[in-house]
CSV table of C-alpha atoms in Angstrom, one decimal:
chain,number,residue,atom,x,y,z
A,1,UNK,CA,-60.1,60.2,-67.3
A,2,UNK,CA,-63.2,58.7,-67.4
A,3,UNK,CA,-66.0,60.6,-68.6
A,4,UNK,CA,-69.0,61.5,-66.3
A,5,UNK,CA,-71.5,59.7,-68.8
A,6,UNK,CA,-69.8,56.3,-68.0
A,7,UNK,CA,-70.2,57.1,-64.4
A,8,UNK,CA,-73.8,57.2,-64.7
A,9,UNK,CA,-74.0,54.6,-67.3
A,10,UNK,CA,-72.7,52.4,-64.6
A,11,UNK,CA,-75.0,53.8,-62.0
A,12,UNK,CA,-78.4,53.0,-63.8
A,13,UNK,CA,-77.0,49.7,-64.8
A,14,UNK,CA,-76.8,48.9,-60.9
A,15,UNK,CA,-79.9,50.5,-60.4
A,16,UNK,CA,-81.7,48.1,-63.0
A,17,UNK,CA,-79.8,44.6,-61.4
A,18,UNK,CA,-81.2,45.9,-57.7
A,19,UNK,CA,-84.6,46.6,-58.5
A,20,UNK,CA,-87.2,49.3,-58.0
A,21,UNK,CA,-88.4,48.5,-54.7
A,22,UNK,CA,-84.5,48.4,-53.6
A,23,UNK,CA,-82.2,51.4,-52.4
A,24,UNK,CA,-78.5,51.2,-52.8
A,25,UNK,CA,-76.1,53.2,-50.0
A,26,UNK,CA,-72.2,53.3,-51.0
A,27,UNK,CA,-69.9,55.3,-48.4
A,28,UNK,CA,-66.8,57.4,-49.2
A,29,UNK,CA,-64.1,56.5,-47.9
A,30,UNK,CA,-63.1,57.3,-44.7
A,31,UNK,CA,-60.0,59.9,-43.7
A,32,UNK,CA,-57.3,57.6,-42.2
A,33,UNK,CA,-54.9,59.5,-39.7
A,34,UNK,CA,-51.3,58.0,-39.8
A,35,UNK,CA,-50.3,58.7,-36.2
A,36,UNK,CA,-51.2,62.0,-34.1
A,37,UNK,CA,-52.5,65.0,-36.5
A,38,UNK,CA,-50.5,62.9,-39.3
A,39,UNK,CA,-52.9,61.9,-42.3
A,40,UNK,CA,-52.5,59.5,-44.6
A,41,UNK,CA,-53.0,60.2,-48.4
A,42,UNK,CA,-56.8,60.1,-49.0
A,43,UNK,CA,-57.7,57.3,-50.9
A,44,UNK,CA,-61.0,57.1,-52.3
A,45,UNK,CA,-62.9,54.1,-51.4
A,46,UNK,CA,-63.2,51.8,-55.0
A,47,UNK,CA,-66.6,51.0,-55.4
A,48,UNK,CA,-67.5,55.0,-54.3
A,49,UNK,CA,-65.6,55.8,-57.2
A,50,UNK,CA,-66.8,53.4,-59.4
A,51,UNK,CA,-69.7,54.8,-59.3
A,52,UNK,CA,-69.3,58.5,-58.8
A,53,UNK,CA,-65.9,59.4,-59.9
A,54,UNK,CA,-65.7,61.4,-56.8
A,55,UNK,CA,-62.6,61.9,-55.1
A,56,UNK,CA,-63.8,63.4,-51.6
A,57,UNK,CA,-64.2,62.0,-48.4
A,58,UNK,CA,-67.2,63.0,-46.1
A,59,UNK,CA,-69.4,61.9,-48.6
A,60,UNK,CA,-72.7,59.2,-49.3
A,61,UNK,CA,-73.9,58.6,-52.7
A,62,UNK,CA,-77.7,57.0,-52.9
A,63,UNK,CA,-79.1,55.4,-55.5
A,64,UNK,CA,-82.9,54.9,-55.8
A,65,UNK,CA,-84.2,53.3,-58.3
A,66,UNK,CA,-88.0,54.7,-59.9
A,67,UNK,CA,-87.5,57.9,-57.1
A,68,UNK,CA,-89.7,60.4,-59.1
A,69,UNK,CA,-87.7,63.3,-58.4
A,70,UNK,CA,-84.1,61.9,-59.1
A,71,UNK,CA,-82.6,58.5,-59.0
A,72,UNK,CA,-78.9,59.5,-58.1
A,73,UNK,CA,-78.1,61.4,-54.9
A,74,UNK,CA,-74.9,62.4,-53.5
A,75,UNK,CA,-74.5,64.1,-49.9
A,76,UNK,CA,-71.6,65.9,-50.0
A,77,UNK,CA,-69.6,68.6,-48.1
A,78,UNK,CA,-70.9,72.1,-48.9
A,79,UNK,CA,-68.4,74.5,-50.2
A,80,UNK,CA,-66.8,76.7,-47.3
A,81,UNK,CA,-63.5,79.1,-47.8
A,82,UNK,CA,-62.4,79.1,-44.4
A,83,UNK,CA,-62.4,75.2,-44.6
A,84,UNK,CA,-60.8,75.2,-47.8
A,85,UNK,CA,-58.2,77.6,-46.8
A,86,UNK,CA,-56.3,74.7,-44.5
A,87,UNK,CA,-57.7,71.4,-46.7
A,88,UNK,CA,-58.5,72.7,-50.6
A,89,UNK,CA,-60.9,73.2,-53.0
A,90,UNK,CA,-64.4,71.6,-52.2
A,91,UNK,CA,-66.6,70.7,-55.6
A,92,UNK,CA,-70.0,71.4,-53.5
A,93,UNK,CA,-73.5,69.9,-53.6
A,94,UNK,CA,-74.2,72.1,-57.1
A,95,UNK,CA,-71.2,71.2,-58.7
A,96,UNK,CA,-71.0,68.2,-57.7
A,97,UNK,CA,-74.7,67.2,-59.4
A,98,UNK,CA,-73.6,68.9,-62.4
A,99,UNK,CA,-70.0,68.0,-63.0
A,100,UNK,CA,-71.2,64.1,-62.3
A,101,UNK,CA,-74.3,64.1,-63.8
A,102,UNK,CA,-76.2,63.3,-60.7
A,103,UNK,CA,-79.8,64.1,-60.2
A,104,UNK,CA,-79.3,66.2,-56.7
A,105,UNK,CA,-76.5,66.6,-53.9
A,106,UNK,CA,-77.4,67.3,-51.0
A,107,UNK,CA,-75.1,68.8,-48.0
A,108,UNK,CA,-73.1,65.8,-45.8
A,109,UNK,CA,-75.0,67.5,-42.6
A,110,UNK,CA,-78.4,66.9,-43.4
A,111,UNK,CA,-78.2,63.2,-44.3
A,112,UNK,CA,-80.0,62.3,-41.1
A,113,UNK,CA,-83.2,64.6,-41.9
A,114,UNK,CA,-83.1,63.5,-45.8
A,115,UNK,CA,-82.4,59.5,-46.5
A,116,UNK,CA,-84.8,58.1,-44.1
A,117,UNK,CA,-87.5,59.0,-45.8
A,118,UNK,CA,-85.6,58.6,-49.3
A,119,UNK,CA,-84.9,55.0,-48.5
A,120,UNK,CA,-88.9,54.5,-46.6
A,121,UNK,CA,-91.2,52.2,-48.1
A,122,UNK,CA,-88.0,50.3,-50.0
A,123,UNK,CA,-87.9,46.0,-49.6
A,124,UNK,CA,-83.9,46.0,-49.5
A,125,UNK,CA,-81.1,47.9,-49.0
A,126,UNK,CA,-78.2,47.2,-50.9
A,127,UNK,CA,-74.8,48.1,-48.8
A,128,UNK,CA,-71.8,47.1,-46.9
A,129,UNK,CA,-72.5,46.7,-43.8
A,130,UNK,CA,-69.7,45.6,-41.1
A,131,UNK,CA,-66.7,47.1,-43.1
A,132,UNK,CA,-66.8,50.9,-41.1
A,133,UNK,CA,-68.2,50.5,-37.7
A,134,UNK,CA,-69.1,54.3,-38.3
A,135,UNK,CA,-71.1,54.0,-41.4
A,136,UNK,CA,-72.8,50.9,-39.8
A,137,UNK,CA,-74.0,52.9,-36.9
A,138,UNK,CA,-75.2,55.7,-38.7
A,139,UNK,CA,-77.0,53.5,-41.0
A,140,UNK,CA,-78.4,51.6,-38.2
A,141,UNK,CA,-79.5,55.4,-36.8
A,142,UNK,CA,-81.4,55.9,-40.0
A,143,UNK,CA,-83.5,52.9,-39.7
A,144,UNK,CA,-84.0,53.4,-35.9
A,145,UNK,CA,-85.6,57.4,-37.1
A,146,UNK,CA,-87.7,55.7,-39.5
A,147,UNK,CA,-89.2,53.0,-36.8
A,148,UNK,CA,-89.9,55.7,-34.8
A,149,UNK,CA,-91.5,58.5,-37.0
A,150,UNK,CA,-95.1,58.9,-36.6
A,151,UNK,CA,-97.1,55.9,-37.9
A,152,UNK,CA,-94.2,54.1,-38.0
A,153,UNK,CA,-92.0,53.8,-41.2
A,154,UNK,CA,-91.4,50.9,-43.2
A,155,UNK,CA,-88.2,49.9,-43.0
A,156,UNK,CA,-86.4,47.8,-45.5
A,157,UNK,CA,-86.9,44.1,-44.6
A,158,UNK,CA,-83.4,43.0,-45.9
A,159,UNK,CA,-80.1,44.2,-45.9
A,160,UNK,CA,-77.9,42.7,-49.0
A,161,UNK,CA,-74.2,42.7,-49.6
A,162,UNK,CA,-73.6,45.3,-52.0
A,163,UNK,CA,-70.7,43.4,-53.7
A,164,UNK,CA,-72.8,40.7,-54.8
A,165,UNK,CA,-74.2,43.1,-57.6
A,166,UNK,CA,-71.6,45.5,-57.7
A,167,UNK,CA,-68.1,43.6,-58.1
A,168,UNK,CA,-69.2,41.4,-61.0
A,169,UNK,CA,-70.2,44.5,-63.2
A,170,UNK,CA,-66.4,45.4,-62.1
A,171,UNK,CA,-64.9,42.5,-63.7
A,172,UNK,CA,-65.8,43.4,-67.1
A,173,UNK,CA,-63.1,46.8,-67.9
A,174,UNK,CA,-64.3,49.8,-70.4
A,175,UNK,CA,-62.5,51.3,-72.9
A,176,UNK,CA,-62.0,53.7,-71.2
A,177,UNK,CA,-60.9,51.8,-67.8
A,178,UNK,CA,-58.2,49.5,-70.3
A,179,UNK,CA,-57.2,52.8,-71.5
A,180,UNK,CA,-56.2,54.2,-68.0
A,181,UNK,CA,-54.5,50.9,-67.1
A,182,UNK,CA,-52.2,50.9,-69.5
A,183,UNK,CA,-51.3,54.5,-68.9
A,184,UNK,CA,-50.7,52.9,-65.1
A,185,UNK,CA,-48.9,50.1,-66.6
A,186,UNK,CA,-46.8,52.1,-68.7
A,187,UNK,CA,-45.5,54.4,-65.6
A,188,UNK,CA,-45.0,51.1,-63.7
A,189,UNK,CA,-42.4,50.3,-66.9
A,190,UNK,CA,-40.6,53.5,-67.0
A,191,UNK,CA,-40.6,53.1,-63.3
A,192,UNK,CA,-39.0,49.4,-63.1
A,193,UNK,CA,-36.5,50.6,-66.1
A,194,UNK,CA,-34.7,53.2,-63.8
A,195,UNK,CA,-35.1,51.0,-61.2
A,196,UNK,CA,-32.7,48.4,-63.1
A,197,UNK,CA,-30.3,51.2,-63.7
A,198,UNK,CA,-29.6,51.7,-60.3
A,199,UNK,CA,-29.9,48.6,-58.8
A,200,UNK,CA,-26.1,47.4,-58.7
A,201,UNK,CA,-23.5,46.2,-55.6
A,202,UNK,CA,-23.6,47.8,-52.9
A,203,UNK,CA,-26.9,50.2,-53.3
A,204,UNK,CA,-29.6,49.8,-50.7
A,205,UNK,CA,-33.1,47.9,-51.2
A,206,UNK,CA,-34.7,51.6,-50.1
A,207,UNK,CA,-32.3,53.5,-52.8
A,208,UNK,CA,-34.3,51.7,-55.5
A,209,UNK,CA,-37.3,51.6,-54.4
A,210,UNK,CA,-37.3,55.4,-54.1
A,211,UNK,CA,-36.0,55.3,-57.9
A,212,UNK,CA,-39.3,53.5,-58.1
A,213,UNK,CA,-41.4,56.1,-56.5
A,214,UNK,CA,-39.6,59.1,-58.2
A,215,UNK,CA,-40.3,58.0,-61.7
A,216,UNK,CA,-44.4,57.1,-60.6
A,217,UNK,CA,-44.7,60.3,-59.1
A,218,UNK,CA,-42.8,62.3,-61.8
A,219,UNK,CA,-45.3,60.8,-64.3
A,220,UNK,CA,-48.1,61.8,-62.0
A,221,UNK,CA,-49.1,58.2,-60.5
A,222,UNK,CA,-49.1,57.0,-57.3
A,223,UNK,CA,-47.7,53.6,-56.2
A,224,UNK,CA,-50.6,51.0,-56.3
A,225,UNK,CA,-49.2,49.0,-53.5
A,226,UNK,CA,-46.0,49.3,-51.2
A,227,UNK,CA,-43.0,48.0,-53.7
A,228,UNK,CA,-41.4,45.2,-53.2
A,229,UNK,CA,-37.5,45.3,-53.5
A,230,UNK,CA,-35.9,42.0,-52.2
A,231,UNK,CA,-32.4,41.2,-53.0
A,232,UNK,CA,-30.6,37.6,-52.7
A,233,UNK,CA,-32.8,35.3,-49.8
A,234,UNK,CA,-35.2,38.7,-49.3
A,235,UNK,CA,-37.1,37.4,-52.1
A,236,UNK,CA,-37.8,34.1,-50.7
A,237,UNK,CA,-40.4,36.3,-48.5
A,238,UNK,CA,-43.8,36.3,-50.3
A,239,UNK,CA,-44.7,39.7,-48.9
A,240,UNK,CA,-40.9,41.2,-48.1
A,241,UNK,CA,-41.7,44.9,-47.2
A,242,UNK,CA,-38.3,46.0,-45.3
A,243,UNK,CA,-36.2,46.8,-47.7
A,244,UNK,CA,-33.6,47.9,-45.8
A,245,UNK,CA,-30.6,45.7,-47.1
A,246,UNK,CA,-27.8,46.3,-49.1
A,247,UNK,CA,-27.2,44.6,-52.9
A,248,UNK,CA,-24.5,41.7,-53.3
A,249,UNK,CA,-23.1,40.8,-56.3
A,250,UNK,CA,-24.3,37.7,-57.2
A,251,UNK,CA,-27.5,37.6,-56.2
A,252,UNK,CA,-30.8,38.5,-57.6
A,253,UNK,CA,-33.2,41.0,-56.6
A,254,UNK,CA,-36.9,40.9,-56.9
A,255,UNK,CA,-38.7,43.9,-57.6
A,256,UNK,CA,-42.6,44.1,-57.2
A,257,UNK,CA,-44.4,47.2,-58.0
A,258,UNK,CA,-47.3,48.8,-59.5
A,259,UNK,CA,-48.5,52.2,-60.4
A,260,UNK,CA,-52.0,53.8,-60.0
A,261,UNK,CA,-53.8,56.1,-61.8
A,262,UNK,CA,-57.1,57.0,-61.4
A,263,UNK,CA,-57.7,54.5,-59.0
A,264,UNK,CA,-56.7,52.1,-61.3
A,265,UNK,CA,-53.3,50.0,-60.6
A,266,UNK,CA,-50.7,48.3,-62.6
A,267,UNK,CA,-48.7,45.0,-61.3
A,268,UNK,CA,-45.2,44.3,-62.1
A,269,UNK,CA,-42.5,41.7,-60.9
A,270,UNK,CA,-38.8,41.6,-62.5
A,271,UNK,CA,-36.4,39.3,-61.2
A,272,UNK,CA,-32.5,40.4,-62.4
A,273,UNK,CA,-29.0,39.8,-61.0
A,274,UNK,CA,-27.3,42.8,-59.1
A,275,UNK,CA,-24.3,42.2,-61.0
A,276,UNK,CA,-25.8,41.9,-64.4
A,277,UNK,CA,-25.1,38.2,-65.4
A,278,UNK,CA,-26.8,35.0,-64.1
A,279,UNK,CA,-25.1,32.3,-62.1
A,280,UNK,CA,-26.1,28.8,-63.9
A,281,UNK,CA,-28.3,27.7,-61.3
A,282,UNK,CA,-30.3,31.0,-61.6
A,283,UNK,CA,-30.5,30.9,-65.3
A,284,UNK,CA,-32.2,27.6,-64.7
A,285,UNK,CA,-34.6,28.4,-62.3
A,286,UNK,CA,-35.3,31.6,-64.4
A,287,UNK,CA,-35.5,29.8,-67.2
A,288,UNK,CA,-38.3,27.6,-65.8
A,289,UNK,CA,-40.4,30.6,-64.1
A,290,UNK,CA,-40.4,32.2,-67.8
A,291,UNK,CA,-41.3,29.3,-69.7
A,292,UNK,CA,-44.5,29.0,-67.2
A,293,UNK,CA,-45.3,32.1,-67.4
A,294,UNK,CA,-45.4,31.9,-71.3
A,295,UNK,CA,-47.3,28.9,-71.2
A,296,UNK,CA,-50.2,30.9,-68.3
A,297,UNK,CA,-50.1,33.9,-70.5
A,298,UNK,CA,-51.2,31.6,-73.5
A,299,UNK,CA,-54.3,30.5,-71.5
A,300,UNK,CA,-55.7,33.8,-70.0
A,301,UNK,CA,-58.4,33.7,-73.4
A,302,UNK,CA,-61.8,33.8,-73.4
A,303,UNK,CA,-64.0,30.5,-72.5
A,304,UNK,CA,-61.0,29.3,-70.6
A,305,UNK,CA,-61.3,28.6,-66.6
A,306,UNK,CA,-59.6,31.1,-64.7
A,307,UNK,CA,-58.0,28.6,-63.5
A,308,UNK,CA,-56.1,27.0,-65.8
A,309,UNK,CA,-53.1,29.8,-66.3
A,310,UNK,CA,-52.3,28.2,-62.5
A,311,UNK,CA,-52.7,24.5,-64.0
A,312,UNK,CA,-50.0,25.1,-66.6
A,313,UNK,CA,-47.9,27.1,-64.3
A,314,UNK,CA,-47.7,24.1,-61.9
A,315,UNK,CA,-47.0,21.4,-64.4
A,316,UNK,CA,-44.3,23.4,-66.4
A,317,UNK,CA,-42.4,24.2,-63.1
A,318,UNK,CA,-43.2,20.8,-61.3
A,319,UNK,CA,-41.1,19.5,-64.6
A,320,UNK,CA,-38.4,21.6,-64.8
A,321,UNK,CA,-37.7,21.2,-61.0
A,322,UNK,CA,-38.2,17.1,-61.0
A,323,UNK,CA,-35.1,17.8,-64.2
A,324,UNK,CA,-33.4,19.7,-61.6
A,325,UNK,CA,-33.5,16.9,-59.4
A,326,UNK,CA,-34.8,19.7,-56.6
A,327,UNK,CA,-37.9,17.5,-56.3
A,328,UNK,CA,-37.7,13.7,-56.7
A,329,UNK,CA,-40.2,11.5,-58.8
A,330,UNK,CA,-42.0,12.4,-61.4
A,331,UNK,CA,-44.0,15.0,-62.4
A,332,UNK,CA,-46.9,13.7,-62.0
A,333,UNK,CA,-46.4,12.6,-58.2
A,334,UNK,CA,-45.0,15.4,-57.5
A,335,UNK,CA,-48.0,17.7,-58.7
A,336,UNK,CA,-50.7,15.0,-56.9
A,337,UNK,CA,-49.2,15.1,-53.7
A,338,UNK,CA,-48.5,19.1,-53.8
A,339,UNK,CA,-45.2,18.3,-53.2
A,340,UNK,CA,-43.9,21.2,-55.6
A,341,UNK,CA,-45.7,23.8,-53.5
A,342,UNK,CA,-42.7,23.8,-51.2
A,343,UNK,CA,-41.0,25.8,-53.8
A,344,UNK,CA,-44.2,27.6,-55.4
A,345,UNK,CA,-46.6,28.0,-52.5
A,346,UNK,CA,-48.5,30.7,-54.5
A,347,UNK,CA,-51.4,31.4,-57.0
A,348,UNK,CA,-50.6,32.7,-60.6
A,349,UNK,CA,-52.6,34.9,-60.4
A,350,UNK,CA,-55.2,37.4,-59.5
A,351,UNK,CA,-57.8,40.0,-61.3
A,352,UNK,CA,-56.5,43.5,-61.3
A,353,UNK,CA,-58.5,46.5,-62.0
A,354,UNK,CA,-59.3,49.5,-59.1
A,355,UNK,CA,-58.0,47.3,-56.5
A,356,UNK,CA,-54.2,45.3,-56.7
A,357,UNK,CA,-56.1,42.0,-56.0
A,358,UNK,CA,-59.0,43.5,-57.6
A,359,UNK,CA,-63.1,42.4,-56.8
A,360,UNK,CA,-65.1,39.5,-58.5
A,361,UNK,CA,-65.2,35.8,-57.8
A,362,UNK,CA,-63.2,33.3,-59.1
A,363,UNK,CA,-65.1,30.6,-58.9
A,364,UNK,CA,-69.6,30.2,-60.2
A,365,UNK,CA,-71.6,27.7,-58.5
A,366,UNK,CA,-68.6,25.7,-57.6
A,367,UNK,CA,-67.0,25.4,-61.0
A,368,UNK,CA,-64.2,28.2,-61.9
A,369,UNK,CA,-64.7,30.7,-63.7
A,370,UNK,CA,-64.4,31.5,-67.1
A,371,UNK,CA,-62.3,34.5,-68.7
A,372,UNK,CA,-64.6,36.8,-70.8
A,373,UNK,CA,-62.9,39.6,-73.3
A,374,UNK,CA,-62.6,42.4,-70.8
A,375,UNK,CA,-61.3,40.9,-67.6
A,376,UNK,CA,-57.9,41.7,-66.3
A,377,UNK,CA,-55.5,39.3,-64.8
A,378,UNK,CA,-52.3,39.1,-63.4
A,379,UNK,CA,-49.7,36.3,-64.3
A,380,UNK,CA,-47.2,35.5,-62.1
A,381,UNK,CA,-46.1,32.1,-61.3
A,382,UNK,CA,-42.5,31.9,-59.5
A,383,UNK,CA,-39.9,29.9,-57.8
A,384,UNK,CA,-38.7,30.3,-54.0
A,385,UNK,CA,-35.9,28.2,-52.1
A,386,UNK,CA,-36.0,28.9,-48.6
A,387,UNK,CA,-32.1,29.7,-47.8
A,388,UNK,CA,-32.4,27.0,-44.7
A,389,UNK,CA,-33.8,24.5,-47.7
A,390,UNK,CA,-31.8,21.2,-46.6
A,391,UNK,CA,-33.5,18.8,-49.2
A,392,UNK,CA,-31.3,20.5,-52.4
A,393,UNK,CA,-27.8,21.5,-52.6
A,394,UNK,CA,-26.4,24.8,-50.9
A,395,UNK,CA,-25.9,26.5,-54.5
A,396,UNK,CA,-29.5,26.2,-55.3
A,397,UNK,CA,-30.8,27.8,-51.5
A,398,UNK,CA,-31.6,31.5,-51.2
A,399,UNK,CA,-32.7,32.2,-54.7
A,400,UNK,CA,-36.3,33.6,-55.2
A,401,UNK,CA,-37.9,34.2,-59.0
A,402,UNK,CA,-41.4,35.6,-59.9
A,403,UNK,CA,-42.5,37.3,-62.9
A,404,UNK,CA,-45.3,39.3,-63.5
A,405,UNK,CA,-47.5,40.9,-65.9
A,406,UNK,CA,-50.8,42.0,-66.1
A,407,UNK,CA,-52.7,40.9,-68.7
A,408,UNK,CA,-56.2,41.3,-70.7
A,409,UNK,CA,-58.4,39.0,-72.0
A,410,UNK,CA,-58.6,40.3,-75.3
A,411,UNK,CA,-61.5,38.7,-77.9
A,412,UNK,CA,-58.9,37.0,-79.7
A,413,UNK,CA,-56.4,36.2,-77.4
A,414,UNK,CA,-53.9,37.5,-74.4
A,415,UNK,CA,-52.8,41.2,-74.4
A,416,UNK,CA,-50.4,42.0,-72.3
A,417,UNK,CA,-50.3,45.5,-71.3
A,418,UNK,CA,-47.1,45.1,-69.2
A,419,UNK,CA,-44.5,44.4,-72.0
A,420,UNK,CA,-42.7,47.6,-71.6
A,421,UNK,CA,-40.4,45.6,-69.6
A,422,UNK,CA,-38.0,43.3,-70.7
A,423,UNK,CA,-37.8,39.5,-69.4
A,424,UNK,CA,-35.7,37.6,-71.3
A,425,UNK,CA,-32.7,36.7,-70.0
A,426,UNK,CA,-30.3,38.4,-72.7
A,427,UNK,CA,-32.7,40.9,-73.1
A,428,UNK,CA,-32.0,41.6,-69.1
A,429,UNK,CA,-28.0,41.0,-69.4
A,430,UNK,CA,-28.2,43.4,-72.4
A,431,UNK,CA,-29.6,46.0,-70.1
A,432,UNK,CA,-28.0,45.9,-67.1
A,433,UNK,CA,-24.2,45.4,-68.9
A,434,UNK,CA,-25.6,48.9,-70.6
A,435,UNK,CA,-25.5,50.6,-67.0
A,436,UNK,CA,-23.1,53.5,-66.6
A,437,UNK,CA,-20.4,52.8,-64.0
């Protein structure tokens, strides 16, 4: 857990980037229905909780920087037991400003009476606007009361993208935020361990993937994303969701998956063979993804370009395919004309933090950016033959390989956080020749 103080911590340091004559709106997120009276699982909206640590929906926090008579004010949905009877415990507008050290809640129902003339008088208003075309009309509603009160209001002048402030102070992870995702990450381990120990011929792409979800949810995470769990040419699908076929001996199977706690999110790929040894061509093409790897991981430090884990990637697979002879000419060609991205059409990675493919911008005035202790990156490079590849030989088609872990940029280096998981290649055999029968 993250402690309340921190909460606020990052609240005033917003406050103090926006300005005093600026207001700040951020939005719960809203309740999602999955099909008729079917809900999906509430998700709180990132940047809400960010902020807030508030896991409700229904809910508006406002920040106000120089307000006399409290900076911090969260609208909120009032305590009511017949409510709470059907949907749970409330906090409340009083709890809620003492439990998150806010300087006053205020109940959901009167936000139309109370923020106009909260946000009056202000030069900008810091928001986002266009991503809930509910939000954006009641916030257009506010400023339409405050052109029309008596004298006329003075409306803010600008309206500013809230992530331009807000996602860069993301980027940078807490103690207490590394701490959380490594609890995530560690789940996601345990979780891709039992995973391997069921994953054999003849079990379906679903039957692991609920292995998956048991062990997350058993160790009170949620999955961060949807899993992944592509066996044989399945994995050749960036994004393969279906997971509906059955194992084969001989092939490979990609798994993808990360856990969540707290909102924050772990990111693992293993790639293993169903029957627990490697054919030669896969050993070689695994071979090559885990030597790039290695060689990305050595690069995520700080003052290097976030970049440059991708720039290695390339060039250690762009070699080891040209020694394949699966791409002709050298290297160097090969990497100038992009011919390589037939067979790695991906990044290497991403940052990772609250959100999978978490906030922040990769590149500063043009030029990429460069890692700072704190960040959090994924590194995943990976190889992909299409099966209906007819430029290499039939025994090298069908066969998909990424790895992935998540990584920090640690003052003196990479730390992985993901290495719960083995990825060698007699680490793997080792393992899976372990299975029960």
């Amino acid at each position: 857990m993250i402690a309340a103080a921190e909460y606020a911590r990052r609240r005033r340091q917003l406050m103090r980037m926006a300005g005093e004559d600026a207001a700040v709106i951020v939005a719960a997120a809203p309740e999602r229905m999955r099909n008729a009276d079917a809900p999906w699982p509430y998700r709180q909206h990132s940047d809400f909780h960010y902020l807030s640590g508030f896991g409700e929906p229904d809910s508006i926090l406002a920040l106000l920087p120089g307000r006399s008579q409290g900076e911090a004010v969260l609208f909120c949905r009032e305590r009511d037991a017949e409510r709470e009877r059907w949907d749970g415990e409330r906090l409340g507008t009083e709890r809620a400003a003492e439990q998150l050290k806010l300087d006053d809640a205020f109940p959901i129902e009167d936000i139309d009476d109370i923020l106009p003339g909260m946000i009056e008088g202000r030069a900008r208003l810091y928001c986002h606007f266009g991503a809930e075309p509910e939000f954006d009309a009641r916030l257009l509603g506010w400023m339409r009361r405050l052109r029309s009160a008596r004298g006329g209001g003075v409306v803010p002048k600008e309206f500013v993208a809230l992530g331009h402030l807000l996602h860069d102070l993301r980027l940078y992870k807490s103690k207490a935020e590394l701490a959380l995702m490594k609890q995530s990450a560690s789940i996601a381990a345990k979780a891709h361990l039992a995973a391997m120990r069921v994953a054999r011929p003849g079990v379906a792409e679903y039957e692991v993937e609920g292995e998956l979800l048991r062990v997350m949810r058993g160790n009170g995470a949620v999955p961060a994303f949807p899993p992944t769990v592509a066996g044989g040419a399945n994995a050749c699908v960036m994004h393969y969701q279906a997971n509906r076929a059955r194992l084969r001996d001989g092939d490979l199977l990609l798994v993808d998956a990360g856990a969540e706690v707290d909102c924050y999110a772990s990111d693992i790929t293993r790639t293993y063979p169903v029957g627990g040894k490697f054919s030669p061509e896969q050993r070689a093409l695994y071979d090559i993804v885990l030597s790039a790897q290695a060689a990305a991981i050595d690069e995520v430090r700080p003052g290097q370009v976030f970049s440059a884990a991708h720039d290695v990637a390339v060039e250690v697979i762009t070699e080891g395919l040209c020694a394949l002879g699966l791409i002709k000419g050298t290297p160097a060609k090969a990497i100038a004309s992009g011919a390589y991205r037939k067979f790695f059409p991906g990044k290497t990675g991403h940052w990772l933090g609250l959100d999978v493919h978490d906030v922040g911008d990769y590149r500063v005035d043009g030029e990429p950016r460069l890692l700072e202790p704190g960040m959090v990156v994924t590194v995943e490079p990976g190889v992909y033959i299409d099966p209906d590849e007819r430029s290499v030989p039939e025994r090298w088609r069908g066969i998909g390989i990424r790895i992935e872990d998540d990584v920090a940029v640690g003052r003196d280096g990479p730390q992985v956080l993901t290495g719960d998981v083995p990825k060698g290649i007699e680490e793997l055999e080792d393992l899976l020749g372990s299975r029960a029968s």
